[in-house]
């Protein structure tokens, strides 16, 4: 069968430029790239531009001999969900036996939500892991999501990539994969994924027969008698690609349970930072016992001690130890306990105050207040299966809002963290259980910078065994809300970022790439931000209603530099006026996107 293009829409930044090139007549004389400056594009102005994904930006490449070359960027749709690759349908839902799930007419369920591209090389061969974050529901309800392994070939002269095969990655030993969002490449060449919006185990226990977890399990195992287990979801999955193209997957139960957007590993190959997406979320850090092994370690949660409210706010970070564990013991606990085994609850405020309960407000309960009391001997179960609730009991800050992706700048010892909206718990709230974060609201959101250092102690005075502990957090680049909607429908300044979501960093280009997912720009954009010059350039526009997803910067792969990018859920019929009419299938995809917007805006 003819080889198909790569599995998700891919910016032709994907073949941005060679890392070394012949710029002279002498074909044997090459020079390397010294620096790259991006020249931005205008906002889309026509209905055609606003309904497609495209780029009119360029990159000015300066070579080591001082010569320069300007390379225009263009977007090529190389692959989309629903396309056929080696006889298989990209973006389809699969059951626990690796069989494609179909409806009563034999039609597959196809995702409109591609996310996370991790391109890697194993024994000279190229592979890519990608996520499909959402799936349409069937008659039972919540449909299993998929994570796919793709075999990739590279044109040695042009750098162009093609996919030759695609297969679902097997998570049947861990109940399937739950809402895989962003991901990253580990320093040891594995894919680290995510399970966003972990199910509420307390709510599940009230009505397990009709919970989304049970719907998911019945669809995944094709067994209508199944009762789902919420504690199997909300963990960090790791995928290892073996020579020959086989893959193995595990979930790291010892890394805690939360609404992970992605994780990023520090240069010590042990210290890991998280994005925890939702309202009233928490900042976590994990320090593994051994390098390149995330199966056992210590989990910490951060306390925000505010020092300024300027530019999104600044704080000193204090780390609270939640516990130490390994995957095997926590998985066993997850398979045997339910929420009521871990916590005692009450709605009687006077009783709660008189009997040692603590009032908390976290994303684990959907941002609702709870009175909780830990049951005797349940510290470890709470730390790793109810990480946010337990962290709040211990005094960690649970007020972050729409915390999305984290990214690493190795040279400067910095972690970058996005907040899609700076609102909700991050603003002053005197009625909340605590009010650690109290900064001005910025609905357009922003990106923060965390400084990493060694010699840090946790709240109890014990040394944290890492040289990459975040001790300070400051606003880096923010969006700007408009006082009223402008003529194009923007409610945020179109020349600044708005609702940042996925980010990726290029060490060689000293550039942070930013992907938007919101409704405050009339289209979502992809941006480049040079951390030295502070220059922000718009380099990509997504179709109306669609977010920019799956960005991955690859500084050098067989002599080429790549930037991956896709679009999720494009085609919202009510998102803009003056666009071409959209088909029923595109309109149907809007339901999932609009629900996600409601969660983002804390409505």
XYZ file of C-alpha atoms in Angstrom:
603
model
C 0.000 0.000 0.000
C 1.186 3.506 -0.742
C 2.852 5.163 2.212
C 0.736 7.783 3.925
C 1.860 11.073 5.345
C 2.405 11.566 9.043
C -0.485 10.815 11.351
C -1.530 14.292 12.414
C -1.453 17.696 10.754
C 2.165 18.756 10.794
C 3.564 22.251 10.410
C 6.072 22.389 7.585
C 8.334 23.719 10.252
C 8.620 19.954 10.442
C 11.277 20.406 7.793
C 12.353 23.786 9.070
C 15.973 23.761 8.012
C 19.030 21.506 8.095
C 21.124 21.825 11.241
C 24.117 22.169 8.923
C 23.974 23.206 5.313
C 26.068 23.869 2.225
C 25.890 27.598 1.585
C 28.810 27.739 -0.851
C 29.499 26.345 -4.269
C 31.812 23.797 -2.660
C 29.454 20.889 -1.753
C 31.899 19.546 0.833
C 31.951 22.749 2.847
C 29.100 23.106 5.313
C 28.394 25.517 8.134
C 26.179 25.078 11.156
C 23.195 27.137 12.270
C 24.158 29.833 14.782
C 20.755 31.307 15.630
C 17.181 31.521 14.406
C 14.832 34.498 14.514
C 11.158 34.107 13.671
C 9.349 36.767 11.665
C 5.678 36.691 12.530
C 2.545 36.697 10.426
C -0.606 38.806 10.513
C -3.897 37.565 11.927
C -6.246 35.845 9.461
C -8.590 38.304 7.767
C -10.722 36.352 5.316
C -13.252 33.597 5.942
C -10.979 31.193 4.051
C -7.969 32.016 6.223
C -10.000 31.761 9.401
C -11.292 28.301 8.498
C -7.946 26.605 7.826
C -4.611 25.906 9.483
C -1.787 27.806 7.842
C 1.389 29.815 8.324
C 2.694 32.903 6.540
C 5.567 33.420 8.975
C 9.253 32.907 8.215
C 12.488 32.012 9.954
C 15.670 34.035 9.521
C 18.548 31.593 9.940
C 22.017 32.947 10.752
C 24.872 30.534 10.049
C 28.180 30.234 11.854
C 29.995 32.087 9.044
C 27.690 35.104 9.430
C 25.574 34.457 6.345
C 21.782 34.572 6.622
C 18.881 32.944 4.871
C 15.165 33.619 5.279
C 13.001 30.527 5.019
C 9.236 30.940 4.586
C 7.055 28.673 6.671
C 4.008 26.989 5.248
C 1.537 24.541 6.683
C 0.948 21.187 5.024
C -1.806 18.839 6.135
C 0.164 15.625 5.991
C -2.187 13.358 7.897
C -5.552 13.486 9.629
C -7.717 11.263 11.839
C -9.767 8.967 9.622
C -7.015 8.486 7.042
C -5.914 4.933 6.294
C -2.355 3.869 7.119
C -1.278 0.388 6.086
C -4.902 -0.725 6.148
C -5.612 0.806 9.579
C -7.697 3.861 10.411
C -5.886 6.631 12.261
C -7.695 7.982 15.309
C -9.964 4.961 15.791
C -11.007 3.590 19.183
C -9.670 0.171 20.220
C -10.708 -2.323 22.886
C -8.539 -4.250 25.355
C -7.736 -6.890 22.735
C -6.503 -4.323 20.216
C -9.642 -4.651 18.093
C -11.165 -1.534 16.544
C -14.513 -0.633 18.146
C -17.377 -0.040 15.708
C -21.035 0.954 15.920
C -23.964 -1.235 14.920
C -23.400 -0.315 11.271
C -19.779 -1.430 11.476
C -18.418 2.116 11.366
C -15.429 3.010 13.553
C -15.474 5.731 16.194
C -12.954 8.347 15.035
C -11.345 10.936 17.290
C -11.362 14.616 16.361
C -8.787 15.293 19.078
C -5.211 14.424 18.066
C -2.676 15.523 20.660
C 0.947 14.963 21.661
C 3.536 13.973 19.070
C 6.728 12.352 20.323
C 9.168 11.590 17.531
C 12.049 9.328 18.591
C 14.793 7.150 17.117
C 15.453 3.537 18.124
C 18.418 1.703 16.596
C 18.396 4.016 13.597
C 14.651 3.677 12.966
C 12.136 6.470 13.541
C 8.880 6.126 15.460
C 6.269 8.501 16.740
C 3.889 8.138 19.662
C 0.762 10.241 19.478
C -2.388 10.670 21.579
C -6.060 10.902 20.696
C -7.454 12.790 23.658
C -11.172 12.524 22.957
C -13.523 10.038 21.329
C -17.207 10.273 20.371
C -19.462 8.373 22.790
C -21.435 5.285 21.841
C -24.735 3.991 23.229
C -23.024 2.994 26.486
C -21.234 6.311 26.914
C -17.593 7.084 27.625
C -15.429 5.644 24.837
C -11.847 4.400 25.369
C -9.137 6.787 24.198
C -6.061 5.690 22.266
C -2.323 6.148 22.206
C -0.726 5.078 18.946
C 2.748 3.973 17.879
C 3.640 4.930 14.314
C 6.532 3.759 12.177
C 8.084 6.739 10.383
C 10.476 7.135 7.468
C 12.588 10.215 6.775
C 13.717 11.459 3.391
C 17.474 11.812 3.930
C 17.755 14.707 1.485
C 14.703 16.820 2.326
C 13.921 15.633 5.835
C 10.287 14.966 4.884
C 8.572 12.382 7.073
C 6.091 9.685 6.079
C 4.278 7.120 8.181
C 4.301 3.483 7.112
C 2.343 1.844 9.918
C 0.220 2.696 12.961
C -0.849 0.503 15.886
C -2.579 1.022 19.252
C -0.385 0.801 22.337
C -1.580 -1.823 24.802
C -2.732 -0.534 28.219
C -4.992 -3.501 29.012
C -2.947 -4.373 32.125
C -3.914 -0.986 33.590
C -7.516 -0.601 32.488
C -6.824 1.309 29.282
C -5.663 4.899 28.813
C -7.807 7.732 30.211
C -7.867 11.071 28.325
C -4.236 11.205 27.128
C -3.407 14.865 26.714
C 0.104 16.263 26.218
C 3.336 14.285 26.431
C 7.111 14.551 26.288
C 10.246 12.662 25.348
C 12.180 11.473 28.385
C 15.979 11.959 28.515
C 16.300 8.175 28.164
C 14.261 8.094 24.913
C 10.867 6.922 26.133
C 7.488 8.610 25.738
C 5.949 10.081 28.896
C 2.225 10.644 28.470
C -0.634 11.794 30.673
C -4.147 11.004 31.891
C -6.009 14.295 32.177
C -9.187 14.967 34.211
C -8.904 11.958 36.498
C -12.336 10.652 37.587
C -13.651 11.586 41.036
C -13.518 8.398 43.108
C -15.940 9.848 45.663
C -18.605 10.554 43.046
C -18.023 7.171 41.403
C -18.655 5.358 44.677
C -22.072 7.000 45.046
C -23.313 5.535 41.745
C -20.758 3.145 40.244
C -23.213 1.488 37.870
C -23.768 4.712 35.932
C -20.410 6.431 36.313
C -18.239 7.445 33.379
C -15.548 5.095 34.695
C -17.859 2.108 34.384
C -18.968 3.223 30.916
C -15.309 3.449 29.919
C -14.490 -0.021 31.302
C -17.485 -1.655 29.622
C -16.553 -0.175 26.263
C -12.876 -1.015 26.657
C -13.352 -4.627 27.777
C -16.543 -5.079 25.708
C -18.258 -6.406 28.834
C -21.495 -4.826 30.019
C -21.153 -6.381 33.486
C -17.937 -4.506 34.320
C -17.769 -1.955 37.142
C -14.948 0.528 36.601
C -12.191 1.437 39.050
C -11.421 5.189 39.147
C -8.087 4.634 40.901
C -6.630 3.060 37.752
C -6.759 6.451 36.012
C -4.944 9.747 36.524
C -1.395 8.381 36.424
C 1.696 8.989 34.272
C 2.064 6.423 31.468
C 5.473 5.603 30.030
C 5.922 3.933 26.644
C 9.147 2.200 25.647
C 9.696 1.533 21.944
C 11.876 -1.504 21.297
C 14.028 -2.321 18.265
C 11.763 -3.721 15.588
C 8.880 -1.428 16.469
C 7.230 -3.198 19.386
C 6.173 -1.166 22.416
C 5.515 -1.753 26.095
C 3.557 0.568 28.358
C 3.309 1.044 32.111
C 1.566 3.477 34.423
C 3.614 4.998 37.231
C 1.302 4.754 40.223
C 4.019 6.053 42.543
C 3.980 9.423 40.759
C 0.597 10.300 42.255
C -2.856 10.737 40.809
C -3.999 14.033 39.302
C -5.215 15.705 36.096
C -1.867 15.555 34.349
C -1.379 17.623 31.205
C 2.225 16.473 30.873
C 5.421 15.921 32.859
C 8.993 17.023 32.264
C 12.175 15.425 33.587
C 15.115 17.522 34.828
C 18.706 16.859 33.673
C 19.391 14.609 36.677
C 17.018 12.029 35.113
C 15.205 11.829 38.460
C 13.332 15.071 39.210
C 9.966 15.469 37.485
C 7.507 18.394 37.283
C 3.828 18.210 36.362
C 1.051 20.210 34.805
C -2.215 19.665 36.726
C -5.100 20.851 34.561
C -8.416 22.105 35.944
C -9.713 24.478 38.606
C -8.182 24.468 42.104
C -5.239 22.316 41.114
C -1.815 21.757 42.672
C 1.861 21.876 41.690
C 3.679 18.553 42.181
C 7.301 17.416 42.059
C 8.540 13.822 42.031
C 12.078 12.729 42.854
C 12.801 9.186 41.676
C 15.052 6.913 43.711
C 17.170 6.015 40.692
C 18.076 7.724 37.448
C 15.962 6.860 34.410
C 13.573 4.837 36.575
C 10.229 6.360 37.577
C 8.902 3.224 39.286
C 9.701 4.425 42.828
C 10.308 7.781 44.440
C 9.094 10.613 46.647
C 6.127 12.843 45.823
C 5.959 16.497 46.908
C 3.338 19.241 46.615
C 4.097 22.978 46.572
C 3.067 25.755 48.931
C 2.859 29.169 47.205
C 4.208 31.912 49.489
C 3.378 35.047 47.531
C 5.928 37.849 47.261
C 4.290 40.023 44.573
C 1.085 40.334 42.576
C 2.766 42.057 39.624
C 2.967 40.441 36.161
C 0.869 37.434 37.121
C 2.390 37.159 40.578
C 5.589 35.882 42.161
C 6.182 33.489 45.032
C 8.695 31.526 47.005
C 7.883 27.822 46.767
C 7.938 25.507 49.761
C 7.676 21.766 49.188
C 5.590 19.440 51.348
C 6.447 15.752 51.283
C 3.374 13.621 50.590
C 5.103 10.256 50.744
C 7.429 7.668 49.241
C 6.252 4.618 47.309
C 6.805 2.289 44.381
C 4.471 1.465 41.515
C 3.785 -2.099 42.564
C 2.515 -1.295 46.055
C 0.335 1.614 44.925
C -1.203 -0.374 42.068
C -2.135 -3.084 44.582
C -3.759 -0.475 46.818
C -5.560 1.033 43.817
C -7.068 -2.351 42.995
C -8.339 -2.970 46.526
C -9.488 0.344 48.060
C -12.352 2.744 47.435
C -12.675 6.406 48.435
C -14.531 5.727 51.688
C -11.709 3.426 52.824
C -9.354 6.421 52.749
C -11.394 9.396 53.970
C -14.225 10.090 56.353
C -16.550 12.837 55.105
C -19.389 14.926 56.468
C -21.646 17.763 55.369
C -22.380 18.806 58.938
C -20.138 21.829 59.487
C -20.498 21.945 63.253
C -19.764 18.237 63.551
C -16.776 18.649 61.237
C -15.291 21.472 63.292
C -15.728 19.548 66.530
C -14.261 16.290 65.261
C -11.022 17.138 63.461
C -12.207 17.497 59.877
C -10.487 19.905 57.483
C -12.240 22.043 54.891
C -10.569 21.769 51.468
C -11.365 22.857 47.943
C -9.673 21.009 45.088
C -10.222 19.927 41.508
C -10.638 16.355 42.772
C -14.225 17.231 43.712
C -14.753 19.534 40.750
C -13.770 22.612 42.767
C -16.426 21.999 45.426
C -15.645 22.396 49.116
C -15.339 19.226 51.177
C -14.873 18.419 54.850
C -12.377 15.531 54.995
C -10.712 13.476 57.691
C -8.045 10.895 56.910
C -8.759 7.434 58.237
C -6.036 5.772 60.375
C -3.199 4.215 58.384
C -4.329 5.660 55.074
C -1.487 8.165 54.565
C 0.144 6.295 51.685
C -3.124 5.538 49.914
C -4.155 9.183 50.199
C -0.783 10.515 49.057
C -0.697 8.549 45.813
C -4.366 7.942 44.956
C -5.853 11.212 46.253
C -2.757 13.376 45.873
C -4.570 16.692 45.627
C -7.011 16.080 48.494
C -4.216 14.817 50.739
C -1.906 17.653 49.749
C -4.620 20.150 50.705
C -4.998 18.473 54.114
C -1.258 18.961 54.661
C -1.335 22.621 53.602
C -0.183 22.519 49.977
C -1.645 25.198 47.706
C -4.619 23.947 45.679
C -5.534 27.236 43.992
C -3.833 27.030 40.593
C -6.214 27.492 37.672
C -5.976 25.710 34.323
C -2.359 24.732 34.875
C -1.338 23.190 31.593
C 2.016 22.115 30.191
C 5.419 22.302 31.841
C 8.672 22.571 29.878
C 12.379 22.611 30.720
C 15.184 25.037 29.842
C 18.266 23.017 30.759
C 20.876 25.700 30.145
C 19.243 28.214 32.483
C 17.822 25.790 35.069
C 14.255 26.930 34.455
C 10.882 25.245 34.238
C 8.143 26.981 32.252
C 4.529 26.454 33.303
C 1.385 27.640 31.542
C -1.826 28.872 33.148
C -4.477 29.004 30.460
C -6.458 31.457 32.578
C -5.270 33.300 35.668
C -8.585 33.339 37.462
C -10.679 31.353 39.936
C -8.576 30.226 42.888
C -5.622 32.335 41.764
C -7.489 35.574 42.515
C -8.361 36.879 45.980
C -11.053 34.642 47.504
C -11.705 35.361 51.159
C -14.368 32.650 51.408
C -12.059 29.843 50.212
C -10.544 27.519 52.832
C -7.193 29.261 52.236
C -6.122 32.130 49.987
C -2.444 31.564 49.211
C -2.647 32.966 45.672
C -4.226 36.402 45.267
C -3.206 37.986 41.977
C -5.160 40.112 39.475
C -7.341 38.169 37.055
C -6.022 37.688 33.516
C -8.562 35.698 31.543
C -6.070 35.468 28.672
C -3.674 33.592 30.966
C 0.103 33.495 30.931
C 3.313 31.520 31.309
C 5.348 31.320 34.504
C 9.041 30.657 35.055
C 10.251 28.445 37.906
C 13.887 28.696 39.014
C 15.641 25.427 39.873
C 18.372 24.993 42.462
C 19.905 22.506 44.890
C 20.324 22.361 48.639
C 16.610 22.763 49.351
C 14.734 21.368 52.333
C 11.096 20.364 52.585
C 8.682 21.897 55.088
C 9.781 19.484 57.809
C 13.436 20.449 57.345
C 14.526 17.274 55.530
C 16.895 17.702 52.573
C 15.310 17.136 49.178
C 17.679 14.873 47.271
C 17.725 16.838 44.053
C 19.688 19.723 42.566
C 16.660 20.761 40.513
C 14.146 21.940 43.096
C 11.953 24.903 42.131
C 12.249 27.572 44.813
C 10.831 30.626 43.040
C 7.988 31.178 40.583
C 7.453 34.344 38.533
C 5.245 35.462 35.676
C 7.150 35.425 32.371
C 4.821 36.343 29.497
C 1.145 37.216 29.894
C -1.869 37.758 27.706
C -3.893 40.957 27.888
C -7.669 41.128 28.261
C -9.493 43.741 26.206
C -12.084 45.945 27.936
C -14.601 44.956 25.266
C -14.763 42.766 22.171
C -12.993 44.290 19.160
C -14.237 44.389 15.561
C -12.843 40.916 14.814
C -14.383 39.319 17.877
C -11.252 39.212 20.058
C -11.667 39.654 23.803
C -7.889 39.425 24.318
C -5.134 41.415 22.605
C -4.496 39.547 19.322
C -0.811 40.546 19.359
C -0.194 38.797 22.669
C -0.721 35.204 23.724
C -4.123 34.090 24.966
C -5.061 30.870 26.770
C -1.640 29.217 26.384
C -1.836 25.438 26.513
C 0.944 23.246 25.119
C 4.478 24.619 25.071
C 7.783 23.220 23.864
C 11.287 24.651 24.147
C 14.228 24.566 21.735
C 17.569 24.732 23.532
C 19.472 25.586 20.348
C 17.058 28.274 19.191
C 16.554 29.597 22.747
C 12.893 29.743 21.809
C 9.708 28.765 23.593
C 6.929 27.666 21.247
C 3.430 28.350 22.549
C 0.147 26.771 21.438
C -3.196 28.386 22.256
C -6.456 26.740 23.268
C -9.198 29.226 24.088
C -11.982 31.421 22.811
C -10.562 34.895 23.393
C -8.811 35.175 20.028
C -10.988 34.754 16.948
C -8.599 31.971 15.974
C -6.079 30.153 18.156
C -2.431 30.725 17.273
C 0.986 29.174 17.569
C 3.738 31.541 18.777
C 7.503 31.662 19.135
C 8.979 33.504 22.119
C 12.726 34.113 22.270
C 13.662 34.069 25.938
C 16.701 36.319 25.382
C 15.255 39.018 23.137
C 11.688 38.617 24.511
C 10.426 38.761 20.917
C 6.987 37.201 20.478
C 6.036 36.153 16.929
C 2.805 34.647 15.638
C 3.820 31.733 13.400
C 0.658 29.675 12.935
C -3.129 30.062 12.826
C -5.514 27.200 13.587
C -8.979 26.745 12.054
C -11.834 28.528 13.796
C -12.839 26.708 16.955
C -9.769 24.469 16.907
C -6.877 24.527 19.336
C -3.188 24.127 18.494
C -1.909 20.840 19.913
C 0.859 18.298 19.793
C 3.814 20.660 19.548
C 7.253 19.114 19.871
C 10.552 20.839 19.099
C 13.384 18.609 17.896
C 16.677 20.437 17.574
C 18.443 17.776 15.532
C 17.261 14.499 14.056
C 19.539 13.051 11.384
C 20.636 16.555 10.450
C 17.230 18.283 10.470
C 15.371 20.494 12.905
C 11.652 19.840 13.409
C 8.666 21.472 15.044
C 5.533 19.351 15.193
C 2.058 20.867 15.513
C -1.526 19.786 14.948
C -5.068 21.030 15.522
C -7.769 19.555 17.708
C -11.540 19.802 17.156
C -11.479 22.362 14.320
C -14.696 23.639 12.817
C -16.961 25.237 15.414
C -19.987 26.450 13.462
C -20.956 29.060 16.026
C -17.454 30.230 16.783
C -17.221 32.890 14.071
C -19.543 34.662 11.717
C -18.847 34.812 7.999
C -17.227 31.353 7.742
C -18.167 28.739 5.180
C -20.910 26.347 6.334
C -19.643 23.283 8.149
C -20.756 19.684 7.882
C -22.705 17.826 10.553
C -19.658 15.820 11.614
C -17.666 18.977 12.289
C -20.551 20.490 14.187
C -20.822 17.379 16.325
C -17.235 17.806 17.425
C -18.094 21.153 18.962
C -19.825 19.600 21.955
C -16.592 18.253 23.439
C -14.684 21.452 22.760
C -17.333 23.730 24.253
C -17.529 21.611 27.403
C -13.774 21.964 27.736
C -14.085 25.740 27.341
C -16.621 25.810 30.172
C -14.120 24.065 32.439
C -11.357 26.449 31.405
C -13.317 29.611 32.067
C -14.453 28.325 35.463
C -18.099 28.921 34.543
